[in-house]
Coordinates of C-alpha atoms and ligand atoms in Angstrom, one line a residue:
X1 CA -47.0 -52.2 1.5
X2 CA -43.7 -54.1 1.3
X3 CA -40.8 -52.0 0.2
X4 CA -38.8 -54.4 -1.8
X5 CA -36.3 -51.8 -3.0
X6 CA -34.8 -51.5 0.4
X7 CA -32.6 -54.5 1.1
X8 CA -32.3 -55.7 4.7
X9 CA -29.4 -53.2 5.1
X10 CA -31.6 -50.4 3.9
X11 CA -29.7 -50.1 0.6
X12 CA -30.7 -50.2 -3.0
X13 CA -29.9 -53.2 -5.2
X14 CA -26.3 -54.3 -4.8
X15 CA -25.5 -55.1 -8.4
X16 CA -27.2 -55.3 -11.7
X17 CA -30.7 -56.8 -11.6
X18 CA -30.8 -57.9 -15.3
X19 CA -31.4 -61.6 -15.3
X20 CA -29.1 -62.1 -18.4
X21 CA -26.3 -60.3 -16.6
X22 CA -26.9 -62.4 -13.4
X23 CA -26.7 -65.5 -15.6
X24 CA -23.3 -64.3 -17.0
X25 CA -21.9 -63.7 -13.6
X26 CA -23.1 -67.1 -12.3
X27 CA -21.4 -68.8 -15.3
X28 CA -18.2 -67.0 -14.6
X29 CA -18.3 -68.1 -10.9
X30 CA -19.4 -71.7 -11.2
X31 CA -17.4 -74.8 -11.9
X32 CA -18.0 -76.3 -15.3
X33 CA -20.1 -79.1 -13.6
X34 CA -22.1 -76.6 -11.7
X35 CA -22.8 -74.5 -14.7
X36 CA -23.8 -77.4 -16.9
X37 CA -26.2 -78.7 -14.2
X38 CA -27.9 -75.3 -13.8
X39 CA -28.0 -74.3 -17.5
X40 CA -28.5 -77.5 -19.4
X41 CA -31.8 -78.1 -21.2
X42 CA -33.1 -81.2 -22.8
X43 CA -32.0 -81.8 -26.5
X44 CA -31.8 -78.7 -28.7
X45 CA -33.3 -76.4 -26.0
X46 CA -36.4 -76.1 -28.2
X47 CA -38.7 -76.2 -25.2
X48 CA -36.6 -73.8 -23.2
X49 CA -36.7 -71.4 -26.2
X50 CA -40.4 -72.0 -26.6
X51 CA -41.0 -71.1 -22.9
X52 CA -39.3 -67.8 -23.4
X53 CA -40.9 -67.0 -26.8
X54 CA -44.4 -67.7 -25.5
X55 CA -44.1 -64.7 -23.2
X56 CA -43.5 -62.4 -26.2
X57 CA -46.8 -63.3 -27.8
X58 CA -48.7 -61.5 -25.0
X59 CA -48.3 -57.8 -24.3
X60 CA -49.6 -56.0 -21.2
X61 CA -52.2 -53.3 -21.7
X62 CA -51.4 -50.5 -19.1
X63 CA -54.3 -48.6 -17.5
X64 CA -54.1 -44.8 -16.7
X65 CA -55.3 -42.6 -13.9
X66 CA -55.6 -45.5 -11.4
X67 CA -54.7 -44.6 -7.8
X68 CA -51.8 -47.1 -7.5
X69 CA -50.6 -45.5 -4.3
X70 CA -52.8 -48.2 -2.8
X71 CA -51.2 -51.0 -4.6
X72 CA -50.0 -54.2 -2.9
X73 CA -48.2 -57.3 -4.2
X74 CA -49.4 -59.6 -1.4
X75 CA -51.4 -62.7 -2.1
X76 CA -52.3 -66.0 -0.5
X77 CA -51.3 -69.6 -1.3
X78 CA -53.0 -72.5 0.4
X79 CA -54.2 -70.2 3.1
X80 CA -50.8 -68.5 3.8
X81 CA -50.4 -64.8 3.2
X82 CA -47.2 -64.1 1.3
X83 CA -45.6 -60.9 0.0
X84 CA -45.8 -61.6 -3.7
X85 CA -47.3 -64.3 -6.0
X86 CA -43.7 -65.6 -6.4
X87 CA -42.1 -68.7 -4.8
X88 CA -38.8 -70.5 -4.8
X89 CA -39.2 -73.5 -7.1
X90 CA -37.6 -76.8 -5.9
X91 CA -34.0 -77.2 -7.2
X92 CA -31.8 -80.1 -6.3
X93 CA -28.2 -80.4 -4.9
X94 CA -27.7 -76.8 -4.1
X95 CA -24.2 -77.6 -2.7
X96 CA -23.1 -77.6 -6.4
X97 CA -23.7 -73.8 -6.3
X98 CA -22.7 -72.9 -2.7
X99 CA -21.0 -74.8 0.1
X100 CA -24.1 -74.4 2.4
X101 CA -26.4 -75.6 -0.3
X102 CA -30.1 -75.0 0.4
X103 CA -29.6 -73.2 3.8
X104 CA -29.0 -69.7 2.4
X105 CA -31.9 -70.1 -0.1
X106 CA -34.4 -71.1 2.6
X107 CA -33.2 -68.3 4.8
X108 CA -33.5 -65.7 2.0
X109 CA -37.0 -66.9 1.2
X110 CA -38.0 -66.6 4.9
X111 CA -36.6 -63.0 4.9
X112 CA -38.6 -62.1 1.9
X113 CA -41.8 -63.7 3.2
X114 CA -42.1 -65.9 0.1
X115 CA -42.8 -69.6 0.0
X116 CA -39.8 -71.9 -0.3
X117 CA -40.1 -75.4 -1.7
X118 CA -37.4 -77.9 -0.8
X119 CA -36.5 -80.6 -3.3
X120 CA -36.2 -84.3 -2.4
X121 CA -32.9 -84.0 -4.3
X122 CA -31.7 -81.4 -1.7
X123 CA -28.2 -81.6 -0.4
X124 CA -29.1 -80.6 3.2
X125 CA -31.3 -82.4 5.8
X126 CA -35.0 -81.5 5.7
X127 CA -34.8 -80.4 9.4
X128 CA -31.8 -78.1 8.9
X129 CA -33.5 -76.4 5.9
X130 CA -36.6 -75.8 8.0
X131 CA -34.5 -74.1 10.7
X132 CA -32.7 -71.9 8.2
X133 CA -36.1 -70.9 6.8
X134 CA -37.3 -69.9 10.3
X135 CA -34.1 -68.1 11.1
X136 CA -34.3 -66.1 7.9
X137 CA -37.9 -65.0 8.7
X138 CA -36.9 -64.1 12.2
X139 CA -33.9 -62.0 11.2
X140 CA -35.7 -60.0 8.6
X141 CA -35.2 -56.4 9.7
X142 CA -38.2 -54.9 7.9
X143 CA -40.4 -57.4 9.8
X144 CA -41.9 -58.6 6.6
X145 CA -40.4 -62.1 6.7
X146 CA -42.5 -65.3 7.2
X147 CA -41.5 -68.9 7.0
X148 CA -43.9 -70.7 4.6
X149 CA -42.3 -73.9 3.3
X150 CA -43.4 -76.8 1.1
X151 CA -41.8 -80.1 0.4
X152 CA -41.3 -81.4 -3.2
X153 CA -41.5 -85.2 -3.5
X154 CA -39.6 -87.3 -5.9
X155 CA -41.4 -90.5 -4.9
X156 CA -39.1 -93.5 -4.2
X157 CA -40.4 -97.0 -5.1
X158 CA -39.6 -97.9 -1.5
X159 CA -42.8 -97.0 0.3
X160 CA -41.2 -97.1 3.7
X161 CA -38.7 -94.5 2.5
X162 CA -41.5 -92.3 1.1
X163 CA -43.3 -92.4 4.5
X164 CA -40.1 -91.5 6.3
X165 CA -39.4 -88.5 4.1
X166 CA -43.0 -87.2 4.4
X167 CA -43.0 -87.7 8.2
X168 CA -39.8 -85.7 8.5
X169 CA -41.3 -82.9 6.3
X170 CA -44.5 -82.8 8.5
X171 CA -42.4 -82.8 11.7
X172 CA -40.3 -79.9 10.5
X173 CA -43.3 -77.7 9.6
X174 CA -43.6 -78.1 5.8
X175 CA -47.2 -77.3 5.1
X176 CA -47.9 -78.6 1.6
X177 CA -46.4 -81.3 -0.6
X178 CA -45.9 -81.1 -4.3
X179 CA -45.3 -84.4 -6.2
X180 CA -43.1 -83.9 -9.3
X181 CA -44.3 -86.1 -12.1
X182 CA -42.0 -85.1 -15.0
X183 CA -38.6 -86.3 -13.7
X184 CA -38.5 -89.9 -12.7
X185 CA -35.5 -90.0 -15.0
X186 CA -33.4 -87.1 -16.0
X187 CA -33.9 -85.8 -19.5
X188 CA -31.2 -86.1 -22.3
X189 CA -29.1 -83.0 -21.7
X190 CA -26.1 -82.9 -24.0
X191 CA -23.6 -81.1 -21.8
X192 CA -24.4 -83.3 -18.8
X193 CA -24.2 -86.4 -20.9
X194 CA -20.9 -85.4 -22.6
X195 CA -19.2 -84.7 -19.3
X196 CA -20.7 -87.6 -17.3
X197 CA -22.1 -84.9 -15.0
X198 CA -24.8 -87.3 -13.8
X199 CA -22.1 -89.4 -12.2
X200 CA -20.6 -86.3 -10.7
X201 CA -23.9 -85.6 -8.8
X202 CA -23.4 -88.8 -6.9
X203 CA -20.4 -87.4 -5.2
X204 CA -21.9 -84.2 -3.8
X205 CA -23.8 -84.2 -0.6
X206 CA -27.1 -85.9 -1.0
X207 CA -27.6 -85.2 2.7
X208 CA -31.3 -85.0 2.6
X209 CA -31.4 -88.7 1.7
X210 CA -28.3 -89.8 3.6
X211 CA -29.8 -88.3 6.8
X212 CA -32.9 -90.4 6.5
X213 CA -33.2 -93.2 9.1
X214 CA -34.9 -95.6 6.6
X215 CA -32.3 -94.9 4.0
X216 CA -29.6 -95.4 6.5
X217 CA -31.1 -98.8 7.2
X218 CA -31.0 -99.5 3.5
X219 CA -27.4 -98.6 3.3
X220 CA -26.6 -100.9 6.2
X221 CA -28.5 -103.7 4.5
X222 CA -26.4 -103.1 1.3
X223 CA -23.2 -103.1 3.3
X224 CA -22.4 -99.5 2.3
X225 CA -20.7 -97.2 4.8
X226 CA -21.5 -93.6 3.6
X227 CA -18.4 -92.2 5.5
X228 CA -16.1 -94.5 3.7
X229 CA -18.0 -94.9 0.4
X230 CA -19.7 -91.5 -0.1
X231 CA -20.0 -92.0 -3.9
X232 CA -21.6 -95.4 -3.6
X233 CA -24.0 -94.1 -0.9
X234 CA -24.9 -91.1 -3.1
X235 CA -25.4 -93.3 -6.1
X236 CA -27.7 -95.6 -4.1
X237 CA -29.8 -92.6 -3.0
X238 CA -30.1 -91.3 -6.6
X239 CA -31.0 -94.8 -7.9
X240 CA -33.7 -95.0 -5.2
X241 CA -35.4 -91.9 -6.5
X242 CA -34.5 -91.6 -10.1
X243 CA -34.9 -95.2 -11.1
X244 CA -36.2 -94.7 -14.7
X245 CA -39.5 -96.3 -13.8
X246 CA -42.7 -94.1 -13.8
X247 CA -45.4 -94.2 -11.2
X248 CA -49.2 -94.4 -11.9
X249 CA -52.1 -92.2 -11.1
X250 CA -53.2 -94.7 -8.4
X251 CA -49.7 -94.5 -6.8
X252 CA -49.9 -90.7 -6.9
X253 CA -53.2 -90.9 -5.1
X254 CA -51.6 -93.2 -2.5
X255 CA -48.9 -90.6 -1.9
X256 CA -51.5 -87.9 -1.4
X257 CA -53.4 -90.2 1.1
X258 CA -50.2 -90.8 3.0
X259 CA -49.3 -87.1 3.2
X260 CA -52.9 -86.3 4.3
X261 CA -52.7 -89.0 7.0
X262 CA -49.4 -87.7 8.3
X263 CA -50.0 -84.0 8.0
X264 CA -53.7 -83.9 9.1
X265 CA -55.0 -83.1 5.7
X266 CA -52.6 -80.5 4.4
X267 CA -52.5 -79.7 0.6
X268 CA -51.0 -82.1 -1.9
X269 CA -50.5 -80.9 -5.5
X270 CA -48.9 -82.2 -8.7
X271 CA -46.0 -80.5 -10.5
X272 CA -45.2 -80.9 -14.1
X273 CA -48.6 -81.0 -15.7
X274 CA -48.6 -80.0 -19.4
X275 CA -51.7 -81.7 -20.9
X276 CA -55.4 -80.8 -20.5
X277 CA -56.3 -84.4 -20.0
X278 CA -53.8 -84.8 -17.2
X279 CA -55.1 -81.6 -15.6
X280 CA -58.6 -83.0 -15.7
X281 CA -57.4 -86.2 -14.1
X282 CA -55.8 -84.1 -11.4
X283 CA -59.3 -82.8 -10.6
X284 CA -60.9 -86.2 -10.9
X285 CA -58.4 -87.7 -8.5
X286 CA -59.0 -84.9 -6.0
X287 CA -55.5 -83.4 -5.8
X288 CA -55.4 -79.9 -4.3
X289 CA -53.7 -78.2 -7.2
X290 CA -51.2 -78.4 -10.0
X291 CA -48.2 -76.6 -11.3
X292 CA -48.1 -76.2 -15.1
X293 CA -44.4 -76.8 -15.7
X294 CA -42.0 -78.5 -18.1
X295 CA -39.2 -78.4 -15.6
X296 CA -37.6 -75.3 -17.3
X297 CA -37.4 -77.2 -20.6
X298 CA -35.0 -79.8 -19.1
X299 CA -37.1 -83.0 -19.7
X300 CA -39.0 -83.6 -23.0
X301 CA -37.4 -81.5 -25.7
X302 CA -39.9 -80.2 -28.2
X303 CA -42.6 -80.2 -25.5
X304 CA -45.2 -77.5 -25.5
X305 CA -44.3 -74.1 -24.1
X306 CA -45.4 -74.0 -20.5
X307 CA -47.3 -70.7 -21.0
X308 CA -49.3 -72.2 -23.9
X309 CA -50.1 -75.2 -21.8
X310 CA -51.2 -72.9 -19.0
X311 CA -53.8 -71.2 -21.2
X312 CA -55.4 -74.4 -22.3
X313 CA -55.3 -75.9 -18.8
X314 CA -56.9 -72.8 -17.2
X315 CA -59.7 -72.9 -19.8
X316 CA -60.4 -76.6 -18.8
X317 CA -60.0 -76.7 -15.0
X318 CA -59.1 -73.1 -13.8
X319 CA -62.3 -72.9 -11.8
X320 CA -61.9 -76.4 -10.4
X321 CA -58.4 -76.5 -9.0
X322 CA -55.6 -74.3 -7.9
X323 CA -53.4 -73.8 -11.0
X324 CA -49.8 -72.6 -10.5
X325 CA -47.2 -71.8 -13.1
X326 CA -43.4 -72.2 -13.7
X327 CA -40.8 -72.4 -16.5
X328 CA -39.0 -69.5 -18.1
X329 CA -40.0 -66.7 -15.7
X330 CA -37.2 -64.0 -15.8
X331 CA -39.0 -60.8 -15.1
X332 CA -42.0 -59.1 -13.5
X333 CA -43.8 -58.9 -16.8
X334 CA -43.6 -62.7 -17.1
X335 CA -45.1 -63.1 -13.7
X336 CA -47.9 -60.6 -14.7
X337 CA -48.6 -62.5 -17.9
X338 CA -48.9 -65.8 -16.2
X339 CA -51.3 -64.4 -13.6
X340 CA -53.4 -62.7 -16.3
X341 CA -53.6 -66.0 -18.2
X342 CA -55.1 -67.6 -15.1
X343 CA -52.2 -68.8 -12.9
X344 CA -52.9 -68.2 -9.2
X345 CA -49.2 -68.3 -8.3
X346 CA -45.8 -68.4 -10.0
X347 CA -42.6 -70.3 -9.1
X348 CA -39.1 -69.4 -10.2
X349 CA -36.0 -71.6 -10.4
X350 CA -33.0 -70.4 -12.3
X351 CA -33.2 -66.8 -11.3
X352 CA -32.4 -67.6 -7.7
X353 CA -29.8 -70.2 -8.7
X354 CA -27.9 -67.3 -10.4
X355 CA -28.1 -65.2 -7.2
X356 CA -27.0 -68.1 -5.0
X357 CA -24.0 -68.9 -7.3
X358 CA -22.9 -65.2 -7.4
X359 CA -23.2 -64.3 -3.7
X360 CA -24.9 -66.8 -1.5
X361 CA -27.8 -65.7 0.6
X362 CA -27.2 -62.0 -0.3
X363 CA -27.3 -62.9 -4.0
X364 CA -30.6 -64.9 -3.7
X365 CA -32.1 -62.1 -1.8
X366 CA -30.9 -59.7 -4.4
X367 CA -32.3 -61.6 -7.4
X368 CA -35.7 -62.3 -6.0
X369 CA -36.2 -59.0 -4.1
X370 CA -35.4 -57.3 -7.4
X371 CA -38.1 -59.4 -9.2
X372 CA -40.6 -58.4 -6.6
X373 CA -39.6 -54.8 -6.7
X374 CA -40.0 -54.9 -10.5
X375 CA -43.5 -56.3 -10.1
X376 CA -44.4 -53.5 -7.7
X377 CA -43.1 -50.9 -10.1
X378 CA -44.9 -52.6 -13.0
X379 CA -48.2 -52.5 -11.1
X380 CA -47.6 -48.8 -10.5
X381 CA -46.8 -47.8 -14.1
X382 CA -49.4 -50.3 -15.5
X383 CA -52.2 -49.1 -13.2
X384 CA -52.9 -52.3 -11.2
X385 CA -53.6 -52.0 -7.5
X386 CA -53.6 -55.7 -6.5
X387 CA -52.7 -59.2 -7.6
X388 CA -56.4 -60.0 -7.4
X389 CA -57.1 -57.3 -9.9
X390 CA -54.6 -58.7 -12.4
X391 CA -56.2 -62.1 -12.0
X392 CA -59.8 -60.8 -12.1
X393 CA -59.5 -58.9 -15.4
X394 CA -57.3 -61.7 -16.6
X395 CA -56.8 -61.9 -20.4
X396 CA -58.4 -58.4 -20.8
X397 CA -55.1 -57.1 -19.4
X398 CA -53.2 -58.6 -22.4
X399 CA -53.0 -58.0 -26.1
X400 CA -52.4 -61.5 -27.4
X401 CA -53.0 -60.9 -31.1
X402 CA -50.4 -61.9 -33.7
Ligands
FNR1 C1 -34.9 -77.9 -11.4 N1 -36.3 -78.3 -11.2 C2 -36.6 -79.2 -10.2 N2 -37.9 -79.5 -9.9 C3 -38.2 -80.4 -9.0 O1 -39.4 -80.7 -8.8 N3 -37.2 -81.0 -8.2 C4 -35.9 -80.7 -8.4 O2 -35.0 -81.3 -7.7 C5 -35.5 -79.8 -9.5 N4 -34.2 -79.5 -9.7 C6 -33.9 -78.6 -10.7 C7 -32.6 -78.3 -10.9 C8 -32.2 -77.2 -11.8 C9 -30.8 -76.9 -12.0 C10 -33.3 -76.6 -12.5 C11 -32.9 -75.4 -13.4 C12 -34.6 -76.9 -12.3 C13 -37.3 -77.6 -11.9 C14 -37.8 -76.3 -11.1 O3 -38.5 -76.7 -9.9 C15 -38.7 -75.5 -12.0 O4 -39.7 -76.3 -12.5 C16 -38.0 -74.7 -13.1 O5 -36.7 -74.4 -12.7 C17 -38.8 -73.5 -13.5 O6 -38.2 -72.8 -14.6 P1 -37.1 -71.6 -14.4 O7 -37.7 -70.6 -13.5 O8 -35.9 -72.2 -13.9 O9 -37.0 -71.1 -15.8

């Protein structure tokens, strides 16, 4: 069994593992722009609050006299064995948090043997992130690392650019693609709007886009030299992807077809599903899975809590497609509850952002290793031997009464 308590240096956790305290430390360390980007929610934060509150409505029912010496947090996702049902959700422009951006995050994920999902809004080239992910897995001293990486697509309206991004992801060993549906325009986030933070994003390395040969062609066509006009180049990249114009179900199917053609049939899933009807459409259109997510409450304020959406979606399509979960996960008990309510896998975002902001790769490793260790201990004190067991008994593991 993986011993998450021991860090790669064989020591116990470096600093406090409480997510609220990590958030405070990150706030103290980040620039105002960085903090606003990471922490801002849409509108009055009603959905963000609802995401958190939904977890309190379910309480775990521990079991006694179970031989949990045999317990194991391992599970599989799209055929890959990973050390816990926890993955690194895609988060854009990581250079806002750390000078090396996505590289330390992908490396930490490799070291932990957990899946890493790179955002199209990444601030490092796809290829460099892949290498860092491999290096992180290779240097893992406890031998438990593995480099499982997926690519999150924000689909440009420029089809040639989409093809180029997906081809680069396939060539660099990304083994699944998740199309994010909820963010073809950024939500109304007061702090960001008040400080013109969106314009600020343009200036910080959109190297994933700028390193793309098709995008470079587009820059030349527009007469923009990214070396001399980095802000204009960044703005053009952002406009290409966040254009304020939604796609269609047919177009999403087209993207899946393209990914399958380029990757030889690897999985393609949808991220940002919140309605039962959309989940049914996901099945009807033949996508390989979905992530129930409201983007951490950053898009439609007042939207349904992601955990409440999960319950309804699992009831409708849980036996027909691979249902994953994110939004608001801060502790092992949150992971447990999502699994018990029918999620096959859980992604986390802000938790690792706090770690990255505080202490780079060491901080990311600390934050997520601690979450995994907490899950291991929760399984021990709660009487659960395996992730499969939590899923199998499902809602029976929860008291969800008022
Ligand atoms: C995100 N998220 C996100 N999702 C995505 O598909 N592409 C992206 O580029 C980003 N960028 C991003 C930036 C920041 C600062 C945050 C907080 C979130 C959403 C992310 O993948 C995930 O859905 C949520 O972060 C999950 O909620 P928690 O774990 O942060 O509460």
